[in-house]
Amino acid sequence: EFNRLIRVVTTHDTRMIELSQECQDILISANASERKFFVSGDETYHRQFKDHEIALTGKLNELAALVDTGKKRNLLESVRGAHGRYVALFDDMAAQTGSRRVPADEAARYRIEQDLIVADTGQSLRELTRIASDERDDKLREIEANSVRSADAILISLVMAVVLMIAISILNTQSISVPISRLREKTKAVAR
């Protein structure tokens, strides 16, 4: 049971926490690249955004293999949907900026919608991290409780073994010493 719980904590829960934090980092980097692209128009930032998009999709797919509850699955689907909207919104705005100058009100609407999507995605990823951390902590508490129970069981077993050993020792001593005492008495009687 210890090994199973430790394996789950180390391979599953910890990896899920790491992945969700990596997704948050990628999201922040993608957002920075996206902003730099729209300010400078430099294609390097466009490529960086696309690289971040691919990396985030890969991490989300890896996370999908680890989710094991409905709540986590819903959060992950929320993140995936928001990420898809974010990429579509970016692609649409990037296509518009390439063909013409985007009006200020349209750019402001884009920025507001993009900020909401990024904030919601980040919040969902933080919630996923929190849930995985809570589950990991619960399992660690369970491991600790199991170890205390095991220590108690070992101590009780040890005490019982010592008591049993003393009882067997006394019985063996009695079964050996009584016949020897009789033999000694008989030997003295014969000698007299």
mmCIF file of C-alpha atoms in Angstrom:
data_model
loop_
_atom_site.group_PDB
_atom_site.id
_atom_site.type_symbol
_atom_site.label_atom_id
_atom_site.label_comp_id
_atom_site.label_asym_id
_atom_site.label_seq_id
_atom_site.Cartn_x
_atom_site.Cartn_y
_atom_site.Cartn_z
ATOM 1 C CA GLU A 1 0.000 0.000 0.000
ATOM 2 C CA PHE A 2 2.881 2.338 0.838
ATOM 3 C CA ASN A 3 4.578 1.615 -2.452
ATOM 4 C CA ARG A 4 1.381 2.088 -4.425
ATOM 5 C CA LEU A 5 0.593 5.424 -2.774
ATOM 6 C CA ILE A 6 4.161 6.668 -3.096
ATOM 7 C CA ARG A 7 4.229 5.659 -6.756
ATOM 8 C CA VAL A 8 0.948 7.508 -7.377
ATOM 9 C CA VAL A 9 2.226 10.608 -5.583
ATOM 10 C CA THR A 10 5.555 10.676 -7.383
ATOM 11 C CA THR A 11 4.507 9.647 -10.872
ATOM 12 C CA HIS A 12 0.967 10.917 -11.158
ATOM 13 C CA ASP A 13 0.148 13.781 -8.817
ATOM 14 C CA THR A 14 3.547 15.449 -8.899
ATOM 15 C CA ARG A 15 3.695 15.187 -12.687
ATOM 16 C CA MET A 16 0.199 16.674 -12.969
ATOM 17 C CA ILE A 17 1.245 19.616 -10.796
ATOM 18 C CA GLU A 18 4.410 20.123 -12.838
ATOM 19 C CA LEU A 19 2.502 19.993 -16.124
ATOM 20 C CA SER A 20 -0.161 22.454 -15.046
ATOM 21 C CA GLN A 21 2.535 24.863 -13.850
ATOM 22 C CA GLU A 22 4.430 24.417 -17.124
ATOM 23 C CA CYS A 23 1.194 25.196 -18.991
ATOM 24 C CA GLN A 24 0.829 28.395 -16.969
ATOM 25 C CA ASP A 25 4.403 29.382 -17.852
ATOM 26 C CA ILE A 26 3.833 28.646 -21.540
ATOM 27 C CA LEU A 27 0.599 30.653 -21.475
ATOM 28 C CA ILE A 28 2.428 33.648 -19.998
ATOM 29 C CA SER A 29 5.198 33.337 -22.601
ATOM 30 C CA ALA A 30 2.670 33.003 -25.419
ATOM 31 C CA ASN A 31 0.849 36.077 -24.172
ATOM 32 C CA ALA A 32 4.116 38.044 -24.083
ATOM 33 C CA SER A 33 5.006 36.925 -27.628
ATOM 34 C CA GLU A 34 1.515 37.821 -28.846
ATOM 35 C CA ARG A 35 1.721 41.317 -27.362
ATOM 36 C CA LYS A 36 5.198 41.881 -28.798
ATOM 37 C CA PHE A 37 3.992 40.749 -32.197
ATOM 38 C CA PHE A 38 1.113 43.217 -32.283
ATOM 39 C CA VAL A 39 3.323 46.051 -31.049
ATOM 40 C CA SER A 40 6.300 45.430 -33.335
ATOM 41 C CA GLY A 41 4.802 43.419 -36.206
ATOM 42 C CA ASP A 42 7.955 41.248 -36.088
ATOM 43 C CA GLU A 43 7.350 37.748 -37.494
ATOM 44 C CA THR A 44 9.770 36.291 -34.958
ATOM 45 C CA TYR A 45 7.194 36.903 -32.238
ATOM 46 C CA HIS A 46 4.491 35.359 -34.425
ATOM 47 C CA ARG A 47 6.608 32.201 -34.749
ATOM 48 C CA GLN A 48 7.271 32.231 -31.000
ATOM 49 C CA PHE A 49 3.545 32.424 -30.332
ATOM 50 C CA LYS A 50 2.960 29.465 -32.664
ATOM 51 C CA ASP A 51 5.763 27.496 -30.960
ATOM 52 C CA HIS A 52 4.158 28.210 -27.595
ATOM 53 C CA GLU A 53 0.798 27.119 -28.995
ATOM 54 C CA ILE A 54 2.282 23.767 -30.063
ATOM 55 C CA ALA A 55 4.066 23.323 -26.716
ATOM 56 C CA LEU A 56 0.907 24.137 -24.763
ATOM 57 C CA THR A 57 -1.150 21.713 -26.854
ATOM 58 C CA GLY A 58 1.424 18.974 -26.157
ATOM 59 C CA LYS A 59 1.391 19.653 -22.411
ATOM 60 C CA LEU A 60 -2.421 19.696 -22.376
ATOM 61 C CA ASN A 61 -2.463 16.327 -24.147
ATOM 62 C CA GLU A 62 -0.035 14.968 -21.570
ATOM 63 C CA LEU A 63 -2.252 16.341 -18.804
ATOM 64 C CA ALA A 64 -5.279 14.702 -20.413
ATOM 65 C CA ALA A 65 -3.618 11.323 -19.953
ATOM 66 C CA LEU A 66 -3.257 12.015 -16.215
ATOM 67 C CA VAL A 67 -6.658 13.443 -15.278
ATOM 68 C CA ASP A 68 -8.599 10.970 -13.207
ATOM 69 C CA THR A 69 -11.632 12.854 -11.911
ATOM 70 C CA GLY A 70 -14.557 14.608 -13.531
ATOM 71 C CA LYS A 71 -13.654 17.944 -11.986
ATOM 72 C CA LYS A 72 -10.116 17.807 -13.359
ATOM 73 C CA ARG A 73 -11.455 16.700 -16.730
ATOM 74 C CA ASN A 74 -13.877 19.650 -16.814
ATOM 75 C CA LEU A 75 -11.117 22.088 -15.913
ATOM 76 C CA LEU A 76 -8.852 20.640 -18.589
ATOM 77 C CA GLU A 77 -11.605 20.862 -21.201
ATOM 78 C CA SER A 78 -12.189 24.469 -20.143
ATOM 79 C CA VAL A 79 -8.480 25.184 -20.631
ATOM 80 C CA ARG A 80 -8.458 23.464 -24.015
ATOM 81 C CA GLY A 81 -11.528 25.384 -25.170
ATOM 82 C CA ALA A 82 -10.111 28.704 -23.983
ATOM 83 C CA HIS A 83 -6.784 27.931 -25.623
ATOM 84 C CA GLY A 84 -8.558 27.179 -28.904
ATOM 85 C CA ARG A 85 -10.460 30.465 -28.688
ATOM 86 C CA TYR A 86 -7.266 32.328 -27.884
ATOM 87 C CA VAL A 87 -5.417 30.865 -30.877
ATOM 88 C CA ALA A 88 -8.374 31.529 -33.197
ATOM 89 C CA LEU A 89 -8.648 35.092 -31.904
ATOM 90 C CA PHE A 90 -4.913 35.621 -32.394
ATOM 91 C CA ASP A 91 -4.958 34.153 -35.905
ATOM 92 C CA ASP A 92 -7.921 36.339 -36.854
ATOM 93 C CA MET A 93 -6.298 39.504 -35.521
ATOM 94 C CA ALA A 94 -2.914 38.603 -37.065
ATOM 95 C CA ALA A 95 -4.603 38.142 -40.460
ATOM 96 C CA GLN A 96 -6.335 41.522 -40.092
ATOM 97 C CA THR A 97 -3.148 43.351 -39.136
ATOM 98 C CA GLY A 98 -1.347 41.847 -42.095
ATOM 99 C CA SER A 99 -3.927 43.073 -44.589
ATOM 100 C CA ARG A 100 -4.827 46.481 -43.143
ATOM 101 C CA ARG A 101 -4.569 48.797 -40.175
ATOM 102 C CA VAL A 102 -6.897 47.586 -37.403
ATOM 103 C CA PRO A 103 -9.161 50.294 -35.941
ATOM 104 C CA ALA A 104 -8.441 51.219 -32.316
ATOM 105 C CA ASP A 105 -11.861 50.097 -31.040
ATOM 106 C CA GLU A 106 -11.466 46.690 -32.695
ATOM 107 C CA ALA A 107 -7.965 46.345 -31.240
ATOM 108 C CA ALA A 108 -9.319 47.311 -27.799
ATOM 109 C CA ARG A 109 -12.096 44.688 -28.068
ATOM 110 C CA TYR A 110 -9.489 42.122 -29.078
ATOM 111 C CA ARG A 111 -7.283 43.038 -26.120
ATOM 112 C CA ILE A 112 -10.194 42.804 -23.646
ATOM 113 C CA GLU A 113 -11.355 39.444 -24.987
ATOM 114 C CA GLN A 114 -7.803 38.141 -25.126
ATOM 115 C CA ASP A 115 -7.116 39.286 -21.544
ATOM 116 C CA LEU A 116 -10.299 37.554 -20.332
ATOM 117 C CA ILE A 117 -9.385 34.314 -22.086
ATOM 118 C CA VAL A 118 -5.838 34.344 -20.713
ATOM 119 C CA ALA A 119 -7.083 35.167 -17.200
ATOM 120 C CA ASP A 120 -9.725 32.394 -17.314
ATOM 121 C CA THR A 121 -7.210 29.895 -18.677
ATOM 122 C CA GLY A 122 -4.679 30.822 -16.027
ATOM 123 C CA GLN A 123 -7.307 30.534 -13.307
ATOM 124 C CA SER A 124 -8.381 27.094 -14.549
ATOM 125 C CA LEU A 125 -4.754 25.932 -14.621
ATOM 126 C CA ARG A 126 -4.170 27.254 -11.093
ATOM 127 C CA GLU A 127 -7.325 25.459 -9.929
ATOM 128 C CA LEU A 128 -6.099 22.241 -11.564
ATOM 129 C CA THR A 129 -2.758 22.683 -9.776
ATOM 130 C CA ARG A 130 -4.539 23.293 -6.468
ATOM 131 C CA ILE A 131 -6.726 20.197 -6.838
ATOM 132 C CA ALA A 132 -3.744 18.004 -7.743
ATOM 133 C CA SER A 133 -1.772 19.455 -4.804
ATOM 134 C CA ASP A 134 -4.660 18.791 -2.427
ATOM 135 C CA GLU A 135 -4.956 15.204 -3.668
ATOM 136 C CA ARG A 136 -1.210 14.716 -3.301
ATOM 137 C CA ASP A 137 -1.338 16.113 0.245
ATOM 138 C CA ASP A 138 -4.261 13.808 1.098
ATOM 139 C CA LYS A 139 -2.303 10.814 -0.142
ATOM 140 C CA LEU A 140 0.752 11.887 1.844
ATOM 141 C CA ARG A 141 -1.412 12.147 4.965
ATOM 142 C CA GLU A 142 -2.767 8.673 4.197
ATOM 143 C CA ILE A 143 0.796 7.348 3.869
ATOM 144 C CA GLU A 144 1.665 8.920 7.202
ATOM 145 C CA ALA A 145 -1.416 7.408 8.868
ATOM 146 C CA ASN A 146 -0.611 4.006 7.374
ATOM 147 C CA SER A 147 2.962 4.217 8.636
ATOM 148 C CA VAL A 148 1.732 5.027 12.159
ATOM 149 C CA ARG A 149 -0.681 2.076 12.027
ATOM 150 C CA SER A 150 2.121 -0.169 10.755
ATOM 151 C CA ALA A 151 4.453 0.984 13.512
ATOM 152 C CA ASP A 152 1.728 0.288 16.078
ATOM 153 C CA ALA A 153 1.103 -3.167 14.612
ATOM 154 C CA ILE A 154 4.826 -3.941 14.653
ATOM 155 C CA LEU A 155 5.114 -2.800 18.267
ATOM 156 C CA ILE A 156 2.113 -4.888 19.339
ATOM 157 C CA SER A 157 3.493 -7.891 17.448
ATOM 158 C CA LEU A 158 6.865 -7.439 19.112
ATOM 159 C CA VAL A 159 5.332 -7.260 22.602
ATOM 160 C CA MET A 160 3.202 -10.329 21.880
ATOM 161 C CA ALA A 161 6.262 -12.209 20.581
ATOM 162 C CA VAL A 162 8.240 -11.365 23.727
ATOM 163 C CA VAL A 163 5.345 -12.452 26.006
ATOM 164 C CA LEU A 164 4.903 -15.652 23.996
ATOM 165 C CA MET A 165 8.642 -16.339 24.141
ATOM 166 C CA ILE A 166 8.664 -15.883 27.923
ATOM 167 C CA ALA A 167 5.628 -18.177 28.312
ATOM 168 C CA ILE A 168 7.200 -20.877 26.137
ATOM 169 C CA SER A 169 10.450 -20.482 28.041
ATOM 170 C CA ILE A 170 8.684 -20.958 31.373
ATOM 171 C CA LEU A 171 6.803 -24.008 30.086
ATOM 172 C CA ASN A 172 9.993 -25.530 28.684
ATOM 173 C CA THR A 173 11.849 -24.835 31.907
ATOM 174 C CA GLN A 174 9.065 -26.418 33.948
ATOM 175 C CA SER A 175 8.895 -29.455 31.686
ATOM 176 C CA ILE A 176 12.651 -29.973 31.995
ATOM 177 C CA SER A 177 13.293 -28.966 35.641
ATOM 178 C CA VAL A 178 10.453 -30.984 37.228
ATOM 179 C CA PRO A 179 11.718 -34.371 35.905
ATOM 180 C CA ILE A 180 15.291 -33.413 36.854
ATOM 181 C CA SER A 181 14.163 -32.541 40.420
ATOM 182 C CA ARG A 182 12.381 -35.898 40.702
ATOM 183 C CA LEU A 183 15.439 -37.686 39.355
ATOM 184 C CA ARG A 184 17.645 -35.888 41.919
ATOM 185 C CA GLU A 185 15.284 -36.863 44.770
ATOM 186 C CA LYS A 186 15.142 -40.476 43.609
ATOM 187 C CA THR A 187 18.916 -40.554 43.246
ATOM 188 C CA LYS A 188 19.319 -39.279 46.838
ATOM 189 C CA ALA A 189 16.791 -41.855 48.029
ATOM 190 C CA VAL A 190 18.670 -44.654 46.257
ATOM 191 C CA ALA A 191 21.960 -43.385 47.696
ATOM 192 C CA ARG A 192 20.522 -43.459 51.244
#
